[in-house]
Coordinates of C-alpha atoms (C1' of nucleotides) in Angstrom, one line a residue:
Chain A
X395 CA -127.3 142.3 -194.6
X396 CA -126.0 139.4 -196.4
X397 CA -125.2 137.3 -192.7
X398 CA -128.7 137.6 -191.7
X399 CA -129.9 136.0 -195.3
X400 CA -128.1 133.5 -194.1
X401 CA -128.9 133.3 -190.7
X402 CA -132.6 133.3 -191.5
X403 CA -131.7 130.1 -194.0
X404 CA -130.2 128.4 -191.0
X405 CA -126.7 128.7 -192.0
X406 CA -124.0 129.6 -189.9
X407 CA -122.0 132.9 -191.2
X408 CA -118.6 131.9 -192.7
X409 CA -116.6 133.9 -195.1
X410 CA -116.5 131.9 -198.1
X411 CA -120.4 131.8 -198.7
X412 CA -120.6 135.4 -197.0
X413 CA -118.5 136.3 -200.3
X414 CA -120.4 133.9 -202.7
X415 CA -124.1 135.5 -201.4
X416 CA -122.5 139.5 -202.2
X417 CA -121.0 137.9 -205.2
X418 CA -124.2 137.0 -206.6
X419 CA -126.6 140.0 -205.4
X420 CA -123.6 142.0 -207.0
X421 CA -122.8 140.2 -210.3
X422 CA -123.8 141.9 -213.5
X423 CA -124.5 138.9 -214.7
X424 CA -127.8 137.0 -213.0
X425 CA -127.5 133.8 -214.4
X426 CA -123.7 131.9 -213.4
X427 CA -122.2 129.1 -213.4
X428 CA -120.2 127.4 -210.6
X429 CA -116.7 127.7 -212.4
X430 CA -117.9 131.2 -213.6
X431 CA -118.6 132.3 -209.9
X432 CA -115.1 130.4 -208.8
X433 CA -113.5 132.3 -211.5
X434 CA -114.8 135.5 -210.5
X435 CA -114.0 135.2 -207.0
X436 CA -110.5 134.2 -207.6
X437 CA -110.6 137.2 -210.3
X438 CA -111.2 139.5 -207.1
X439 CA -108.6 138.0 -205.0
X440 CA -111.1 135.9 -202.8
X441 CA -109.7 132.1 -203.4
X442 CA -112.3 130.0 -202.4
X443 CA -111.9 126.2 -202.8
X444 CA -114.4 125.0 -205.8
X445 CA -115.3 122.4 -203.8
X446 CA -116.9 124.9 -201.2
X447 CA -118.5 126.8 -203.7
X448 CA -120.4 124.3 -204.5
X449 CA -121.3 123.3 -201.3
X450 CA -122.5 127.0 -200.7
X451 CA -125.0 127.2 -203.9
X452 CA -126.2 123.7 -203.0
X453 CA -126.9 124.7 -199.1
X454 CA -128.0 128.2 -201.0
X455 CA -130.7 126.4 -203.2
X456 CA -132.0 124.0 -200.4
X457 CA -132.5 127.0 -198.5
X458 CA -134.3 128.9 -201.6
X459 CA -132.2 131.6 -201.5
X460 CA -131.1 130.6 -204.7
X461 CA -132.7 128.7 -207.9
X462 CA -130.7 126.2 -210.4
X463 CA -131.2 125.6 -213.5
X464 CA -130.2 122.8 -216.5
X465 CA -130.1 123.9 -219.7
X466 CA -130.6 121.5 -222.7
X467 CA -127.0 123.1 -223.4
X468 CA -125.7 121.1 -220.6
X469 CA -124.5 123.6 -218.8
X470 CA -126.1 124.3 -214.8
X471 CA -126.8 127.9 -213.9
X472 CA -127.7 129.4 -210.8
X473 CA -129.8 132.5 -210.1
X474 CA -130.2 134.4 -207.0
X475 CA -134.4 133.9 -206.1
X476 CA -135.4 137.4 -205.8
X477 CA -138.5 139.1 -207.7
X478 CA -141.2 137.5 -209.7
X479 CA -141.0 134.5 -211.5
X480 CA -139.7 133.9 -214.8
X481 CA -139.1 131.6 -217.6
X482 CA -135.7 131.7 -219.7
X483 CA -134.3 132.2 -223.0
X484 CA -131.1 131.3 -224.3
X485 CA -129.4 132.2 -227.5
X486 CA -127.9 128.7 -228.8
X487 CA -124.4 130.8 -230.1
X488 CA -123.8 133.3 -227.9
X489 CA -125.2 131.4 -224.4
X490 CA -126.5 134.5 -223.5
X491 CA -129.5 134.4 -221.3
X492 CA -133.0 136.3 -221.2
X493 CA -136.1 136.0 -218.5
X494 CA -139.4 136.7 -219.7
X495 CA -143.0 136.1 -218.1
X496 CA -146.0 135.5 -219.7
X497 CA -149.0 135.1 -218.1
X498 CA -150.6 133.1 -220.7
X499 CA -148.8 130.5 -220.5
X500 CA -148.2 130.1 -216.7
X501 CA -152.1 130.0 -216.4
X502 CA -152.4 127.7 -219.2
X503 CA -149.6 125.5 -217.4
X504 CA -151.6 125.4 -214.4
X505 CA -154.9 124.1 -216.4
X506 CA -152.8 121.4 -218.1
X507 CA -152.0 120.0 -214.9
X508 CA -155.0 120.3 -213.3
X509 CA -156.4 118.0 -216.6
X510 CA -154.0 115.4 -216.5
X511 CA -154.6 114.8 -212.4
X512 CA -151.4 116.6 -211.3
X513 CA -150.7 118.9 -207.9
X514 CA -148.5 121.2 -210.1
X515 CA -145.4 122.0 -208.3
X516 CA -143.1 123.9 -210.8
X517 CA -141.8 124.0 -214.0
X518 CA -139.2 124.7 -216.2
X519 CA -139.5 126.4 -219.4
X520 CA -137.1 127.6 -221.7
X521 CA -137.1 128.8 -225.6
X522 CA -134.1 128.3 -227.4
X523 CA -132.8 130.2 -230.3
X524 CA -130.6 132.4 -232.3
X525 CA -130.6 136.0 -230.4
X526 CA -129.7 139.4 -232.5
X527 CA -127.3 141.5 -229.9
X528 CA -124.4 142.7 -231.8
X529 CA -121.6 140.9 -230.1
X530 CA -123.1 137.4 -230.8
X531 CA -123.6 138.1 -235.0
X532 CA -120.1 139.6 -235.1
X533 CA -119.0 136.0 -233.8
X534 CA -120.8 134.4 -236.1
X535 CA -118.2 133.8 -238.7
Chain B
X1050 CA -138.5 97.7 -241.7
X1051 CA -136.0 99.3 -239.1
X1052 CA -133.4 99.3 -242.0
X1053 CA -135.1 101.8 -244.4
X1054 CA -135.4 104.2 -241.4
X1055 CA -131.5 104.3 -240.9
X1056 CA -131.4 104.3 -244.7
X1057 CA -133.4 107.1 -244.7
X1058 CA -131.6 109.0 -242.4
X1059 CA -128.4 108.9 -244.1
X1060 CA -126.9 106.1 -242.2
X1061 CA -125.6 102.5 -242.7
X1062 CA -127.4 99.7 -241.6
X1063 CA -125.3 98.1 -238.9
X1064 CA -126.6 95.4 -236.2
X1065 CA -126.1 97.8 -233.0
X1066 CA -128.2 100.6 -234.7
X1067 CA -130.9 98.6 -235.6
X1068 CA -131.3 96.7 -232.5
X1069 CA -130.9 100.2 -230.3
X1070 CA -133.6 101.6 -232.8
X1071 CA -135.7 98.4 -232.6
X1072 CA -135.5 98.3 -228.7
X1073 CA -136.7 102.0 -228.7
X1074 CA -139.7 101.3 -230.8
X1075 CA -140.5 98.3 -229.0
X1076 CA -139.8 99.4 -225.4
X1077 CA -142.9 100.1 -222.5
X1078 CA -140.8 103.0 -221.7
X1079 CA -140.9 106.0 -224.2
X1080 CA -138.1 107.6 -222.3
X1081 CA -134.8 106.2 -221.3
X1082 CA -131.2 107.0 -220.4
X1083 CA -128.3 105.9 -222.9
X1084 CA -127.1 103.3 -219.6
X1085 CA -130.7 101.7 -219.4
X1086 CA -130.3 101.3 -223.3
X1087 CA -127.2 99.9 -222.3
X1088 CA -128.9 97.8 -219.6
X1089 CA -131.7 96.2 -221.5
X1090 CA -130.0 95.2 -224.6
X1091 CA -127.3 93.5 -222.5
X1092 CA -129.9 91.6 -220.4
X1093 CA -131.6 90.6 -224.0
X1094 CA -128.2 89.4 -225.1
X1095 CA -127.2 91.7 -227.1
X1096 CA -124.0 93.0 -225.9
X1097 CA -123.6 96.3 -227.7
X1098 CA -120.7 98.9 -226.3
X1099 CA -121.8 101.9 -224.4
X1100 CA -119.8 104.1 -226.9
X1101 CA -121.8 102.7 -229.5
X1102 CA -124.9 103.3 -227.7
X1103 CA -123.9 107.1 -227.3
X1104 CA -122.9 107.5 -230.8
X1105 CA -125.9 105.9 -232.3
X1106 CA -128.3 107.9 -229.9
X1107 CA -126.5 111.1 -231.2
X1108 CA -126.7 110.2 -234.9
X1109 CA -130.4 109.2 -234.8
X1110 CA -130.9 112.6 -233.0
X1111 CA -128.9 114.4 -235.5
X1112 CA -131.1 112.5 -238.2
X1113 CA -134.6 113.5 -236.2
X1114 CA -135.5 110.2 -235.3
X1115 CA -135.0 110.6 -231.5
X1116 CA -134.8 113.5 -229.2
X1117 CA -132.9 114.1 -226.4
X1118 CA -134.5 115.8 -222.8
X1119 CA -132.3 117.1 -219.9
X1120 CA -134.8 117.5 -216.9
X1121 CA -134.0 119.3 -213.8
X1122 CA -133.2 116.7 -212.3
X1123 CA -130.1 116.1 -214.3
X1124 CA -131.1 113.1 -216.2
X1125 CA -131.1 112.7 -219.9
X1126 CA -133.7 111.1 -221.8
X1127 CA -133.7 109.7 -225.3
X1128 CA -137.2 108.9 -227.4
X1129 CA -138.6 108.0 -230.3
X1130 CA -139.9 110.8 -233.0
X1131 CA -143.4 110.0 -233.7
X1132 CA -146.1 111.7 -234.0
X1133 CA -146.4 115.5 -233.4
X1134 CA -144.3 117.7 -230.9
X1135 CA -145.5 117.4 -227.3
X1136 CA -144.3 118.5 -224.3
X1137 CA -143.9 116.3 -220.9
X1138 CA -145.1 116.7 -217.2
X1139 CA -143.0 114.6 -214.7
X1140 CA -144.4 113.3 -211.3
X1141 CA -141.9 114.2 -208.4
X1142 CA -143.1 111.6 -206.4
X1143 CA -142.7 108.3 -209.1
X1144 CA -140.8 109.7 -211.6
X1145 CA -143.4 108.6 -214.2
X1146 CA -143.7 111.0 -217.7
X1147 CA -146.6 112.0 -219.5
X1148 CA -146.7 114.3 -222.5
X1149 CA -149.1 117.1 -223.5
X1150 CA -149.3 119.4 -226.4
X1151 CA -151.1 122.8 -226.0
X1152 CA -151.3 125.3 -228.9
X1153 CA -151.7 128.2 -226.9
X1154 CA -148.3 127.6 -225.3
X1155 CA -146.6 126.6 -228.6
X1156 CA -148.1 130.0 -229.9
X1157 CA -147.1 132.5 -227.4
X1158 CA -143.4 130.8 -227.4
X1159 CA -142.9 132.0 -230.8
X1160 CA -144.6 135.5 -230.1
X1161 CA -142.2 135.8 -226.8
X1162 CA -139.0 134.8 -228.8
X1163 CA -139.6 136.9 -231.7
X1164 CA -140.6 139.9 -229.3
X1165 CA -137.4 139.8 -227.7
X1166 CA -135.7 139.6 -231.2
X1167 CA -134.6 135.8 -231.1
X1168 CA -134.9 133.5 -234.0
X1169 CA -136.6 130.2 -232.2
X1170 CA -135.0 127.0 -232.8
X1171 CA -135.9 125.0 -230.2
X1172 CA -137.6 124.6 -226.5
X1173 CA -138.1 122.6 -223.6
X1174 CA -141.4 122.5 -221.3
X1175 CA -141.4 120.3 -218.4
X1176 CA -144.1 120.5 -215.7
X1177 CA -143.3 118.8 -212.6
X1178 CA -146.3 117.4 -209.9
X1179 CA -147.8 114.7 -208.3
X1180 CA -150.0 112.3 -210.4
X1181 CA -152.7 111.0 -209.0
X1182 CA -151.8 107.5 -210.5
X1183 CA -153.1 104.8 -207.9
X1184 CA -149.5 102.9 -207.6
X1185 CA -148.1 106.7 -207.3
X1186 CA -150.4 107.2 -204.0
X1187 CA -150.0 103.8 -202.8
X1188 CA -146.1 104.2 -202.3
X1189 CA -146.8 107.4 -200.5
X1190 CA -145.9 107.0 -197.0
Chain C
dG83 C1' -119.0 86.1 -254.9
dT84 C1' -114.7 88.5 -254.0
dT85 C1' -112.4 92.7 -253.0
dG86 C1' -111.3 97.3 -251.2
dC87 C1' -112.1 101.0 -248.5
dA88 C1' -114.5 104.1 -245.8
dA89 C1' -117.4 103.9 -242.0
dA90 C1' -118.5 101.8 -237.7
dC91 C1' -117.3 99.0 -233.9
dG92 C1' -115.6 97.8 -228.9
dA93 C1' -112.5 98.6 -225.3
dT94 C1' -110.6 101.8 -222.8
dA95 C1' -108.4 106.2 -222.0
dA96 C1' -109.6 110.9 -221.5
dC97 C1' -112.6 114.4 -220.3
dG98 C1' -115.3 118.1 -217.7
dA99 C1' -118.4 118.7 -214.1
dT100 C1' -119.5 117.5 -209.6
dT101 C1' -119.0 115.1 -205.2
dC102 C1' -116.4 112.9 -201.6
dT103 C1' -112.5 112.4 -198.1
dC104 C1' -109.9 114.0 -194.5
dA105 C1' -106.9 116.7 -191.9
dA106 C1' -106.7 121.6 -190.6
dT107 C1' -109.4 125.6 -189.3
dA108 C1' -113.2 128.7 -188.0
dT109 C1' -117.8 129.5 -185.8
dA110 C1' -121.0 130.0 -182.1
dG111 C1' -122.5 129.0 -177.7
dA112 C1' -121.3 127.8 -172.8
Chain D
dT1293 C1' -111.8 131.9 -173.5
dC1294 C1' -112.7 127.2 -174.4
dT1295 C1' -114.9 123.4 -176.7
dA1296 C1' -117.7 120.8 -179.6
dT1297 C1' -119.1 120.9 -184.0
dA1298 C1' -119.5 122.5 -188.6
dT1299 C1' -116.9 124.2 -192.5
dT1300 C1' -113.0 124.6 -195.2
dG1301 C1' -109.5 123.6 -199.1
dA1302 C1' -106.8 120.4 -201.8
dG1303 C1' -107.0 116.7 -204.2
dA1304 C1' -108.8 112.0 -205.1
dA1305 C1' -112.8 109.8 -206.7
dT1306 C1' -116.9 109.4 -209.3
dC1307 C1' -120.3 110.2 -212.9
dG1308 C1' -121.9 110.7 -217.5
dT1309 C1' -120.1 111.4 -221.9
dT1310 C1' -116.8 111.8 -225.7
dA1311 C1' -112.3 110.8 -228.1
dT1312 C1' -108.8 107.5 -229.5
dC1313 C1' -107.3 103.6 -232.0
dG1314 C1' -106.7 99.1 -233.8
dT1315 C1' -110.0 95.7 -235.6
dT1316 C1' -114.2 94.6 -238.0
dT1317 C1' -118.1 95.4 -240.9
dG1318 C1' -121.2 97.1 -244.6
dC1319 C1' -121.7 97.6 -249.2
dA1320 C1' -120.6 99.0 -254.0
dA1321 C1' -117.6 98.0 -257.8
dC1322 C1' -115.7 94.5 -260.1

DNA sequence: GTTGCAAACGATAACGATTCTCAATATAGA
DNA sequence: TCTATATTGAGAATCGTTATCGTTTGCAAC
């Protein structure tokens, strides 16, 4: 149950982050951003001040329940933490977003670190590009 | 000269663009915000406005001589173009920046993109640790 | 060397994203 | 149920960045 994820993180239960935790375990969509997840709440009838939402993914990433992330598009992201790891890729006209993994790389991450005297501690990795679905050529005029 | 870079790049040699270029090639720092730009050519005397220190930094990246970094933790980075691509590790702890290149990891990029049908334009690699760098450990406790 | 004109400049207003403030409200434990 | 405390919402404030606009500059043609 969603009140015990947030329980377990230390949080006490209130309605507003109760609806922005379901929001994004529900969400079609993995990757939001805060006016997106605003939106969509007020969409569903659940007005919840944008200042709390905020508040909520912040208190939600310092409690790892969720990650963010900065694109070189400017634009910050969140994801709920859940499954493996994962890198991104983003299509530079549409703004859709992809995960991959690839063990090759995470490994050779880890070495590069380990060469250059660093405790490795994370990393952020993310291709860039021009993706082929069908809505984001149609646009392309 | 400084001069037949900006003419080289398409662009008119004005004082603010070649003292923000000069300052970038003659800088310690590789990496630095638009504001410490800002910063240290005011402290040298040279009284340049911040909007001119934005649109400069975007026209030299639009011409390849600079590039731009967002890292995660929400700062943006301008450097100089030289020498080949390279990726950067940051230190958590002192916020120092070192760079790294790693053909395997340039390699399997543009395998993943193309496997997932994207046309790769771009990416961003930042490893984030603790260096062992003496002053680092020093400031520890 | 002067002139003309487009491009670039600086100051500041505007902007979008995020954070802060504060009075009202809701939570959780006694 | 009551109370202390944390959380909320609305809007003001802040941050980094971009746009506006009247003035100045670079530079090519004369």
């Amino acid at each position: 149950m969603d009140s015990d994820e947030l329980r377990n993180a230390g949080l006490k239960v209130t309605t507003p982050r109760l609806k922005i935790l379901t929001l994004l375990e529900n969400a079609t969509e993995r990757h939001m951003t805060a006016e997106t997840i605003y939106r969509l709440l007020a969409e569903g009838g659940e007005v919840i001040g944008l200042a709390t939402v905020y508040r909520a993914l912040a208190q939600f990433e310092a409690a790892g329940l969720i990650t963010r992330h900065h694109f070189d598009s400017g634009q910050t992201v969140y994801e709920l933490e859940r499954g493996p790891h994962h890198d991104h890729i983003v299509c530079i006209r549409c703004g859709r977003v992809e995960e991959f993994y690839d063990k090759v790389i995470e490994e050779r991450q880890r070495e590069i670190a380990a060469s250059l005297g660093y405790k490795l501690s994370d990393h952020a990795l993310t291709l860039y590009g021009e993706c082929n679905s069908p809505d984001c050529l149609a646009g392309k005029g």
